[in-house]
Short mmCIF file of C-alpha atoms and ligand atoms in Angstrom, two decimals:
data_model
loop_
_atom_site.label_atom_id
_atom_site.label_comp_id
_atom_site.label_asym_id
_atom_site.label_seq_id
_atom_site.Cartn_x
_atom_site.Cartn_y
_atom_site.Cartn_z
CA ALA A 249 7.32 -1.34 -26.24
CA ILE A 250 3.75 -2.61 -26.34
CA GLN A 251 1.01 -0.17 -27.33
CA PRO A 252 -0.28 1.35 -24.06
CA GLN A 253 -3.93 0.86 -25.11
CA ARG A 254 -3.67 -2.90 -25.12
CA LYS A 255 -3.20 -4.69 -21.85
CA PRO A 256 -0.68 -7.49 -22.21
CA ASP A 257 -1.73 -11.07 -21.41
CA TRP A 258 0.23 -11.24 -18.21
CA LEU A 259 -2.19 -8.73 -16.62
CA ARG A 260 -5.27 -10.86 -17.12
CA VAL A 261 -7.23 -10.95 -13.92
CA ARG A 262 -7.19 -14.20 -12.03
CA LEU A 263 -10.54 -15.54 -10.91
CA PRO A 264 -10.70 -15.87 -7.16
CA VAL A 265 -11.05 -19.54 -6.22
CA GLY A 266 -10.37 -21.81 -3.24
CA LYS A 267 -12.14 -22.97 -0.10
CA GLU A 268 -10.64 -20.33 2.20
CA TYR A 269 -11.53 -17.59 -0.24
CA ALA A 270 -15.14 -18.84 -0.47
CA HIS A 271 -15.34 -18.86 3.32
CA VAL A 272 -14.18 -15.25 3.68
CA ARG A 273 -16.35 -14.20 0.76
CA GLY A 274 -19.39 -15.63 2.55
CA LEU A 275 -18.58 -13.72 5.76
CA VAL A 276 -18.07 -10.46 3.87
CA ASP A 277 -21.37 -10.79 2.13
CA GLU A 278 -23.26 -11.87 5.20
CA HIS A 279 -22.04 -9.00 7.34
CA LYS A 280 -21.75 -6.43 4.54
CA LEU A 281 -18.11 -5.77 5.39
CA HIS A 282 -16.08 -3.24 3.50
CA THR A 283 -12.56 -3.94 2.27
CA ILE A 284 -10.23 -2.21 -0.15
CA CYS A 285 -9.58 -5.57 -1.76
CA GLU A 286 -13.14 -5.57 -2.98
CA SER A 287 -13.85 -1.87 -3.62
CA GLY A 288 -10.56 -1.63 -5.54
CA ASN A 289 -11.51 -4.79 -7.45
CA CYS A 290 -8.06 -6.17 -6.70
CA PRO A 291 -6.97 -9.09 -8.88
CA ASN A 292 -5.34 -10.83 -5.91
CA MET A 293 -8.39 -11.40 -3.74
CA GLY A 294 -8.39 -15.17 -4.18
CA GLU A 295 -4.79 -15.44 -3.06
CA CYS A 296 -4.84 -12.86 -0.28
CA TRP A 297 -8.13 -13.82 1.33
CA GLY A 298 -7.17 -17.43 1.00
CA ALA A 299 -4.01 -16.66 2.95
CA GLY A 300 -5.89 -14.68 5.59
CA THR A 301 -4.76 -11.21 4.41
CA ALA A 302 -7.13 -8.32 3.76
CA THR A 303 -6.83 -4.54 3.46
CA PHE A 304 -9.09 -1.95 5.12
CA MET A 305 -9.19 1.81 4.53
CA ILE A 306 -9.93 4.17 7.36
CA LEU A 307 -10.69 7.87 7.78
CA GLY A 308 -13.37 7.92 5.08
CA ASN A 309 -13.21 7.62 1.34
CA ILE A 310 -12.53 11.19 0.34
CA CYS A 311 -8.91 12.34 0.23
CA THR A 312 -7.54 15.84 0.62
CA ARG A 313 -4.93 15.03 -2.04
CA SER A 314 -5.22 14.35 -5.73
CA CYS A 315 -2.42 12.06 -6.88
CA SER A 316 -2.70 11.56 -10.62
CA PHE A 317 -2.68 7.73 -10.39
CA CYS A 318 -5.20 7.26 -7.63
CA ALA A 319 -8.87 6.29 -7.92
CA VAL A 320 -9.87 7.67 -4.52
CA ALA A 321 -12.13 10.73 -4.74
CA THR A 322 -10.65 14.12 -3.88
CA GLY A 323 -12.44 16.79 -1.97
CA ARG A 324 -13.53 17.89 1.42
CA PRO A 325 -13.62 14.79 3.63
CA LEU A 326 -16.43 14.03 6.02
CA ALA A 327 -16.04 14.51 9.77
CA VAL A 328 -14.00 11.85 11.49
CA ASP A 329 -16.12 8.88 12.53
CA THR A 330 -15.16 7.95 16.07
CA ASP A 331 -16.89 4.61 15.81
CA GLU A 332 -14.69 3.54 12.92
CA PRO A 333 -11.94 1.84 14.99
CA ASN A 334 -14.50 -0.51 16.54
CA ARG A 335 -16.18 -1.20 13.24
CA VAL A 336 -12.93 -2.13 11.54
CA ALA A 337 -11.83 -4.26 14.49
CA ASN A 338 -15.17 -6.05 14.32
CA SER A 339 -14.72 -6.76 10.58
CA VAL A 340 -11.22 -8.12 11.12
CA LYS A 341 -12.56 -10.41 13.78
CA LEU A 342 -15.53 -11.60 11.72
CA MET A 343 -13.38 -12.23 8.68
CA GLN A 344 -10.79 -14.03 10.86
CA VAL A 345 -8.08 -11.99 9.22
CA LYS A 346 -4.61 -13.28 10.17
CA HIS A 347 -2.62 -10.45 8.65
CA CYS A 348 -4.46 -7.18 8.53
CA VAL A 349 -3.38 -4.28 6.32
CA ILE A 350 -4.74 -0.86 7.20
CA THR A 351 -4.47 2.16 4.96
CA SER A 352 -6.12 5.58 4.91
CA VAL A 353 -6.83 8.59 2.80
CA ASP A 354 -4.70 11.59 3.63
CA ARG A 355 -6.36 13.92 6.10
CA ASP A 356 -4.40 17.09 5.65
CA ASP A 357 -7.53 18.92 6.84
CA ILE A 358 -7.22 17.85 10.49
CA LYS A 359 -4.58 18.76 13.00
CA ASP A 360 -3.57 15.26 14.05
CA GLY A 361 -3.64 14.12 10.41
CA GLY A 362 -5.89 11.26 11.44
CA SER A 363 -3.21 9.74 13.68
CA ILE A 364 -5.57 9.47 16.68
CA ILE A 365 -8.05 7.32 14.75
CA TRP A 366 -5.10 5.38 13.34
CA ALA A 367 -3.80 4.55 16.79
CA GLU A 368 -7.30 3.73 18.11
CA THR A 369 -7.96 1.40 15.18
CA ILE A 370 -4.73 -0.51 15.77
CA ASN A 371 -5.45 -0.80 19.48
CA ALA A 372 -8.99 -1.95 18.85
CA ILE A 373 -7.84 -4.68 16.45
CA ARG A 374 -5.19 -5.80 18.96
CA ARG A 375 -7.87 -6.01 21.62
CA GLU A 376 -10.36 -8.01 19.50
CA SER A 377 -7.89 -10.16 17.56
CA PRO A 378 -4.70 -10.44 19.58
CA ASP A 379 -3.16 -13.03 17.21
CA THR A 380 -3.66 -10.91 14.11
CA THR A 381 -0.54 -9.25 12.81
CA LEU A 382 -0.81 -5.70 11.58
CA GLU A 383 0.62 -3.79 8.69
CA THR A 384 -0.02 -0.07 8.45
CA LEU A 385 0.30 1.76 5.14
CA LEU A 386 0.71 5.29 6.46
CA PRO A 387 0.55 8.75 4.88
CA ASP A 388 3.43 11.21 5.30
CA PHE A 389 1.45 13.31 7.85
CA ARG A 390 2.76 16.36 5.97
CA GLY A 391 5.99 15.99 7.85
CA ILE A 392 4.35 16.59 11.24
CA TRP A 393 6.35 13.85 12.81
CA ASP A 394 4.57 13.82 16.18
CA ASN A 395 1.57 12.41 14.29
CA LEU A 396 3.67 9.70 12.69
CA GLU A 397 5.21 8.84 16.11
CA ARG A 398 1.72 8.50 17.62
CA VAL A 399 1.03 5.63 15.19
CA LEU A 400 4.49 4.09 15.47
CA GLU A 401 4.04 3.90 19.25
CA THR A 402 1.39 1.22 18.71
CA ARG A 403 4.18 -0.97 17.22
CA PRO A 404 2.55 -2.58 14.17
CA GLU A 405 4.43 -5.63 12.89
CA VAL A 406 5.08 -3.86 9.58
CA VAL A 407 4.96 -0.15 8.75
CA SER A 408 4.86 0.92 5.14
CA HIS A 409 4.80 4.21 3.37
CA ASN A 410 4.83 4.15 -0.41
CA LEU A 411 7.29 6.18 -2.38
CA GLU A 412 4.87 5.44 -5.30
CA THR A 413 7.23 6.68 -8.01
CA VAL A 414 10.82 7.76 -8.73
CA ARG A 415 12.22 11.17 -7.84
CA ARG A 416 11.98 12.57 -11.35
CA LEU A 417 8.23 11.89 -11.63
CA THR A 418 7.11 12.71 -8.10
CA ARG A 419 5.91 16.23 -8.79
CA GLU A 420 3.85 15.03 -11.76
CA VAL A 421 2.42 11.97 -10.05
CA ARG A 422 1.98 13.10 -6.44
CA ILE A 423 1.50 16.84 -6.58
CA GLN A 424 1.08 17.41 -2.82
CA ALA A 425 3.79 14.98 -1.76
CA LYS A 426 7.56 15.22 -1.67
CA TYR A 427 10.05 12.50 -2.49
CA ASP A 428 12.39 13.51 0.32
CA ARG A 429 9.60 13.87 2.85
CA SER A 430 8.54 10.31 2.11
CA LEU A 431 12.11 9.14 2.60
CA GLU A 432 12.23 11.01 5.88
CA ALA A 433 9.02 9.28 7.06
CA LEU A 434 10.59 5.91 6.25
CA LYS A 435 13.85 6.80 7.90
CA ARG A 436 12.06 7.76 11.11
CA THR A 437 10.04 4.57 11.01
CA SER A 438 13.07 2.34 10.47
CA ALA A 439 14.92 4.14 13.25
CA THR A 440 12.34 2.86 15.76
CA GLY A 441 13.30 -0.74 14.91
CA LEU A 442 10.04 -1.57 13.14
CA ARG A 443 9.98 -3.61 9.90
CA THR A 444 9.81 -0.93 7.27
CA LYS A 445 8.31 -1.29 3.80
CA SER A 446 7.82 0.80 0.70
CA GLY A 447 6.42 0.42 -2.79
CA ILE A 448 6.84 1.88 -6.26
CA MET A 449 4.49 1.62 -9.22
CA LEU A 450 6.16 1.05 -12.57
CA GLY A 451 4.98 2.04 -16.02
CA LEU A 452 4.56 5.76 -15.29
CA GLY A 453 7.46 6.77 -17.53
CA GLU A 454 10.37 6.02 -15.18
CA ARG A 455 13.66 4.74 -16.59
CA GLU A 456 15.66 1.87 -15.26
CA GLU A 457 18.26 4.17 -13.72
CA ASP A 458 15.49 6.09 -11.91
CA VAL A 459 14.28 2.83 -10.32
CA LEU A 460 17.77 1.84 -9.24
CA GLU A 461 18.29 5.30 -7.72
CA ALA A 462 15.01 4.98 -5.83
CA MET A 463 16.13 1.58 -4.48
CA ASP A 464 19.37 3.15 -3.22
CA ASP A 465 17.46 5.99 -1.58
CA LEU A 466 15.06 3.55 0.11
CA LEU A 467 17.93 1.42 1.39
CA GLU A 468 19.64 4.54 2.67
CA ALA A 469 16.42 5.35 4.59
CA GLY A 470 16.53 1.90 6.21
CA VAL A 471 13.71 0.22 4.27
CA HIS A 472 13.72 -3.61 4.51
CA ILE A 473 10.85 -4.65 2.23
CA LEU A 474 10.18 -3.39 -1.29
CA THR A 475 7.19 -3.95 -3.60
CA LEU A 476 7.21 -3.21 -7.32
CA GLY A 477 4.07 -3.52 -9.46
CA GLN A 478 2.59 -2.39 -12.74
CA TYR A 479 0.63 0.87 -12.65
CA LEU A 480 -2.88 0.54 -14.11
CA GLN A 481 -4.88 3.58 -15.10
CA PRO A 482 -8.11 3.67 -13.07
CA THR A 483 -9.95 5.95 -15.56
CA ARG A 484 -9.05 7.94 -18.64
CA ASN A 485 -8.70 11.04 -16.51
CA HIS A 486 -5.82 9.53 -14.59
CA HIS A 487 -2.12 9.43 -15.41
CA PRO A 488 -1.63 7.36 -18.57
CA VAL A 489 0.17 4.04 -18.58
CA VAL A 490 3.44 4.88 -20.31
CA ASP A 491 4.90 1.38 -20.43
CA TRP A 492 3.80 -2.17 -19.73
CA ILE A 493 6.77 -3.55 -17.85
CA HIS A 494 7.61 -7.07 -18.93
CA PRO A 495 7.66 -9.82 -16.26
CA ASP A 496 11.35 -10.43 -17.05
CA GLN A 497 12.09 -6.81 -16.20
CA PHE A 498 10.25 -7.22 -12.88
CA ALA A 499 12.38 -10.28 -12.24
CA SER A 500 15.58 -8.34 -12.88
CA TYR A 501 14.49 -5.60 -10.53
CA LYS A 502 13.86 -8.19 -7.88
CA GLU A 503 17.34 -9.60 -8.34
CA TRP A 504 18.91 -6.14 -8.20
CA GLY A 505 16.89 -5.25 -5.14
CA LEU A 506 18.00 -8.32 -3.23
CA LYS A 507 21.58 -7.84 -4.32
CA LYS A 508 21.53 -4.21 -3.19
CA GLY A 509 20.37 -5.25 0.24
CA PHE A 510 16.57 -5.38 0.65
CA ARG A 511 15.59 -8.30 2.82
CA TYR A 512 12.48 -9.00 0.83
CA VAL A 513 11.35 -7.88 -2.62
CA GLU A 514 7.98 -8.59 -4.18
CA SER A 515 8.14 -7.61 -7.86
CA GLY A 516 5.70 -8.46 -10.64
CA PRO A 517 2.97 -7.03 -12.83
CA LEU A 518 0.12 -7.72 -10.39
CA VAL A 519 2.01 -6.89 -7.21
CA ARG A 520 0.18 -4.40 -5.01
CA SER A 521 1.51 -2.87 -1.81
CA SER A 522 -0.23 -5.52 0.29
CA TYR A 523 0.26 -8.51 -2.04
CA HIS A 524 1.78 -11.50 -0.22
CA ALA A 525 2.00 -9.17 2.74
CA GLU A 526 1.80 -12.07 5.19
CA LYS A 527 4.88 -13.72 3.70
CA HIS A 528 7.63 -11.31 4.55
CA LEU A 529 6.62 -11.52 8.20
CA PHE A 530 8.09 -15.00 8.28
CA GLU A 531 10.68 -14.83 5.56
CA MET A 532 12.76 -12.12 7.06
FE1 SF4 B 7 -6.49 -7.00 -0.80
FE2 SF4 B 7 -4.01 -5.99 -1.06
FE3 SF4 B 7 -4.43 -8.56 -1.46
FE4 SF4 B 7 -5.35 -6.83 -3.21
S1 SF4 B 7 -3.19 -7.22 -2.80
S2 SF4 B 7 -6.49 -8.57 -2.38
S3 SF4 B 7 -5.94 -5.14 -1.87
S4 SF4 B 7 -4.71 -7.48 0.48
FE1 SF4 B 8 -4.85 8.51 -3.29
FE2 SF4 B 8 -3.27 8.41 -1.13
FE3 SF4 B 8 -2.86 10.25 -3.07
FE4 SF4 B 8 -5.00 10.40 -1.44
S1 SF4 B 8 -2.82 10.57 -0.86
S2 SF4 B 8 -4.97 10.74 -3.67
S3 SF4 B 8 -5.53 8.26 -1.16
S4 SF4 B 8 -2.66 8.00 -3.22
#
């Protein structure tokens, strides 16, 4: 294995280029819009924005959870901002986003888990940009399934919930989450007939057989779309990178995944949950 301190060449950040990207970049700067693509300094901005895809985070930027891989601040979140759905819908419209990915922090502090703002945001985007397709990267709502259903009722084109890691590492990586509860959330989503998606980060110390087991579990839960990407440590206080997974290994996982029965698999070092998100809308 490669020394964890040294990032391998295949993870070098790509410089965002292209006419479409420059256009969106201009709109974002002009209107001071806020995206996760930018605040997370995502290496795929050139490609995604060029393809009309962008990711927005709602319900504030402080999370009630403290997953060991995640750069989002933990603590007591601010009060819910009821104007947020309109603001996000306005950004989507200004940026002319074709495929909009929405995610949120976990709001275990409020009764509805944030599901009311979630549903209002989706409805506001539908109202302002009726041709924009929506992908929602949802929390597990602590297993309060009424809250999940409230969001599913808005019928986003794709619903994802990330398993993030394999069963064996879940406790270490996502202390307040549960592997089986995540599977249950996915199962309930898939049962409503919506396109269902999940993602796993690799390089946290999982073994090949762990990944294959996770694939089987996700298929069993009815998941159609799988993303696999390299975990990168946001700061030295976060979970260390245990392995740099070679691009060939990502390619094998993709092959296995498709053979096992996923309809679409995006697997590679720079793959993020929303990477090429617009593609599987048409390819499945
Ligand atoms: Fe934005 Fe996701 Fe694309 Fe990164 S992968 S640029 S966060 S849409
Ligand atoms: Fe980060 Fe989500 Fe975990 Fe919160 S629940 S710490 S936002 S990964």
